[in-house]
Short mmCIF file of C-alpha atoms in Angstrom, two decimals:
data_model
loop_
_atom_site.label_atom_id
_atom_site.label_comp_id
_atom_site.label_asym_id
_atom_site.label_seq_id
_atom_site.Cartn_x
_atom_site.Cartn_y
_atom_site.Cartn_z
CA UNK A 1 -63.26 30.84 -12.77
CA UNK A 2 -66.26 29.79 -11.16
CA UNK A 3 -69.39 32.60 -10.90
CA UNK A 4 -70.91 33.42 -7.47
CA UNK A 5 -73.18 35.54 -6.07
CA UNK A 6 -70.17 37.98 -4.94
CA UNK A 7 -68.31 37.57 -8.32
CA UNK A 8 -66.14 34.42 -9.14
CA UNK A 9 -63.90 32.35 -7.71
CA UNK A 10 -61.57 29.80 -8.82
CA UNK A 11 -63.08 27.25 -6.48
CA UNK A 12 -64.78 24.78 -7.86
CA UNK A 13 -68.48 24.23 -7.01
CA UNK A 14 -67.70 20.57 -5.43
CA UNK A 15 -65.17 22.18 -3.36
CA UNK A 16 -67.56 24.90 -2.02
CA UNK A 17 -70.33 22.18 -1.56
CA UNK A 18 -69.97 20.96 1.87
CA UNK A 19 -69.92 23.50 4.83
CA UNK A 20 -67.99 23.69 7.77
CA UNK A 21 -70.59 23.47 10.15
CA UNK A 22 -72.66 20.62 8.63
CA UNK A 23 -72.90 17.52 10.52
CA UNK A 24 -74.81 14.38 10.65
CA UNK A 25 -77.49 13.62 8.41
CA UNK A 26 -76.94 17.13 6.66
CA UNK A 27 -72.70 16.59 6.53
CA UNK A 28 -73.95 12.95 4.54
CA UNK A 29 -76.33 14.52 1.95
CA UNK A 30 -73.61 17.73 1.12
CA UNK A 31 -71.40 15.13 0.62
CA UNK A 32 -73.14 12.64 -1.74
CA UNK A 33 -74.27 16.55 -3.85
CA UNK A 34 -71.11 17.68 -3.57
CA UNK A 35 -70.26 14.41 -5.89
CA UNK A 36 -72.43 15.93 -8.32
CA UNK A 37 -71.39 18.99 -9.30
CA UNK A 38 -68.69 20.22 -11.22
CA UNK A 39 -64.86 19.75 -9.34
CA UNK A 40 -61.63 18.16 -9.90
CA UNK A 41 -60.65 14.59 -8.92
CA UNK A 42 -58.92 16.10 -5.83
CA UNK A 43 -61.62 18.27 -4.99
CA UNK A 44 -63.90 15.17 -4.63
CA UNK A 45 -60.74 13.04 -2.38
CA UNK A 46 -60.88 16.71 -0.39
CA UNK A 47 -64.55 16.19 0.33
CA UNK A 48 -64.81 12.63 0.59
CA UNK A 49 -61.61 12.23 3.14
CA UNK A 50 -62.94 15.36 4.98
CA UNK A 51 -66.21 14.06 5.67
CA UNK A 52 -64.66 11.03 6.82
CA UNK A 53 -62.74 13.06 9.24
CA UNK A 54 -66.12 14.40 10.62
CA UNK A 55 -67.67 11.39 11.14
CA UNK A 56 -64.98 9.80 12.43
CA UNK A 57 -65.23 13.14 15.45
CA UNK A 58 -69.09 12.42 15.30
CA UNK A 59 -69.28 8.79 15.43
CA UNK A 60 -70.66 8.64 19.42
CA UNK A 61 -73.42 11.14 18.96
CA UNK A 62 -74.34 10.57 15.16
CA UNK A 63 -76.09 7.00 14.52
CA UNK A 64 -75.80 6.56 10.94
CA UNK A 65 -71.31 8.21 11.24
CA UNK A 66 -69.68 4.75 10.91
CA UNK A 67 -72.14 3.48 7.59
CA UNK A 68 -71.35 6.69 5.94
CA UNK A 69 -67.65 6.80 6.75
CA UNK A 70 -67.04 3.35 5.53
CA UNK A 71 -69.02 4.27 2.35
CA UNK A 72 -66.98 7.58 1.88
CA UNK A 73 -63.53 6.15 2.21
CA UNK A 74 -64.18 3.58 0.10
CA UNK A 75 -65.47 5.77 -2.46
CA UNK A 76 -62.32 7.94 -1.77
CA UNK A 77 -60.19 4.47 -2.09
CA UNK A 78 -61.75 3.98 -5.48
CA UNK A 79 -61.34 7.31 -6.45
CA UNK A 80 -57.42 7.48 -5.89
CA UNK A 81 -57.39 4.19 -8.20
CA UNK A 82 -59.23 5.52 -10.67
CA UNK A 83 -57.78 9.15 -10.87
CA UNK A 84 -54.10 8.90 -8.83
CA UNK A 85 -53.98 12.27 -9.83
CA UNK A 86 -56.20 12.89 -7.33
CA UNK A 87 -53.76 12.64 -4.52
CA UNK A 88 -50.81 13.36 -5.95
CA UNK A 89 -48.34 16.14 -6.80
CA UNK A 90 -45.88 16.17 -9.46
CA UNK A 91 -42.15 17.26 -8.14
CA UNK A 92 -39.30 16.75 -10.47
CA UNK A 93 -37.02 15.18 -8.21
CA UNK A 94 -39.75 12.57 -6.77
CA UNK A 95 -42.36 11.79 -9.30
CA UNK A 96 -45.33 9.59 -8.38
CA UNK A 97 -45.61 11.21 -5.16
CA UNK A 98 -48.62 10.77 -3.15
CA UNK A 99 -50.03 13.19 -0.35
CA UNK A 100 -50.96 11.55 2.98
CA UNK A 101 -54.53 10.57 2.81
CA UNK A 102 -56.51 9.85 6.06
CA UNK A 103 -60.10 8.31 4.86
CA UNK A 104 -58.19 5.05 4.48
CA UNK A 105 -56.25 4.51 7.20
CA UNK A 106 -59.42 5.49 9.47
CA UNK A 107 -61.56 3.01 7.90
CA UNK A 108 -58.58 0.19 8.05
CA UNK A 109 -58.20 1.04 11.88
CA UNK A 110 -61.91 0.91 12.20
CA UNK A 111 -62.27 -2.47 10.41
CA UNK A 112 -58.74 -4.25 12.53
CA UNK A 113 -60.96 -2.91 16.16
CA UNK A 114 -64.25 -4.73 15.06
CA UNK A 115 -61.42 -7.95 13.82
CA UNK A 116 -62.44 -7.89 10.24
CA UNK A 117 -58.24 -8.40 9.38
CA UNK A 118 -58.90 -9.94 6.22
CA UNK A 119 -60.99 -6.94 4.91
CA UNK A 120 -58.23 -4.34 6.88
CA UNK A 121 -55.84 -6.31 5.13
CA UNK A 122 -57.12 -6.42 1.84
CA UNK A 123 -57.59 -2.15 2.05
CA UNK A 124 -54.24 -1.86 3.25
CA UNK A 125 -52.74 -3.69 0.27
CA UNK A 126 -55.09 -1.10 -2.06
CA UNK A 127 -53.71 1.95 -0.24
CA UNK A 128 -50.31 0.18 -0.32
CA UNK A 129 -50.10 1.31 -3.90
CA UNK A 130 -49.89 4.77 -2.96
CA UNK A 131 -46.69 4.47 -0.72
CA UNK A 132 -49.01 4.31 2.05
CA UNK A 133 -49.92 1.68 4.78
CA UNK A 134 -47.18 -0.84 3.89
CA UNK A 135 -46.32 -1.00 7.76
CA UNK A 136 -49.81 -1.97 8.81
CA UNK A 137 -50.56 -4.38 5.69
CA UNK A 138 -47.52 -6.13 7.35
CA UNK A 139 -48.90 -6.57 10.94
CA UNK A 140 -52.25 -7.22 9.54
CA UNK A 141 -50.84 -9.94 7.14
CA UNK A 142 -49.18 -11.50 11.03
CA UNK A 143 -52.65 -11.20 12.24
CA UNK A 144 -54.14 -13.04 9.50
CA UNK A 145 -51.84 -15.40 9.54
CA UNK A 146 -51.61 -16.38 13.30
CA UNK A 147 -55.28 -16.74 13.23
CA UNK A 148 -55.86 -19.14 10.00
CA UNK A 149 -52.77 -21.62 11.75
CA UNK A 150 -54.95 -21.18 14.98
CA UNK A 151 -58.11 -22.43 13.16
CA UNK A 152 -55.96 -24.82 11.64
CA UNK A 153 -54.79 -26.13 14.93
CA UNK A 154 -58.24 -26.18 16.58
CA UNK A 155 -59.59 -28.14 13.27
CA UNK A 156 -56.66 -30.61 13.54
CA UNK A 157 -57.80 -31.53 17.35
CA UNK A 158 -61.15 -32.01 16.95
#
């Protein structure tokens, strides 16, 4: 149990960190405090892939949305492979099970729009290990592909 200024609680102060209502530059600093104080390994994937999700909302009215939400999923990214535990849930009959996690996939979508497929690719494989994004490592492998035998081509021509 956690003290507060109502009594306790048994969330943790990471997890109480960011509000609701904070955006922009405000949403950014909760975040980065909220990685500060005490929480679990899933409270900080909580706050990390939510503030991606707000940024990703904000990204047309909020200058500095994209830098922060490519920072904050890959912090989340890192986080998962450092502490699976994070984003998992043990169930007897399917161990190693992973929740759906959306900080990733944003940022890999992100990256394959502004045709950085190598780096897309390379996340993709990451998040792969999670039983996640094997279906778009696959097309982004085609991509890569296709466009290394184009360069190819065009190098053999010239």
């Amino acid at each position: 149990m956690w003290p507060t200024s109502e009594g306790s609680t048994s969330a943790t102060p990471a997890s109480r960190h960011v509000p609701f209502e904070a955006r922009g530059t405000e949403l950014i600093a909760r975040v980065w405090e909220a990685l500060e104080v005490p929480g679990s390994a899933m409270d900080y994937h909580f706050v990390l892939q939510g503030a991606v999700d707000r940024l990703w909302s904000a990204r047309g009215r909020e200058p500095a949305a994209l830098a922060a939400l490519e920072v904050f999923a890959l912090l989340d990214l890192e986080l998962m492979e450092a502490a699976p535990q994070a984003v998992s849930f043990d169930a007897p009959a399917a161990p190693n099970t992973f929740v759906r996690v959306s900080s990733v996939p944003r940022l890999i979508g992100l990256l394959e729009r502004e045709g950085t497929f190598a780096e897309a690719l390379e996340l993709a494989g990451r998040l792969a290990r999670f039983g996640q994004g094997q279906d778009v490592a696959a097309r982004l492998k085609e991509k890569v592909q296709a466009l290394a035998a184009e360069a190819a081509a065009q190098d053999g021509s010239s």
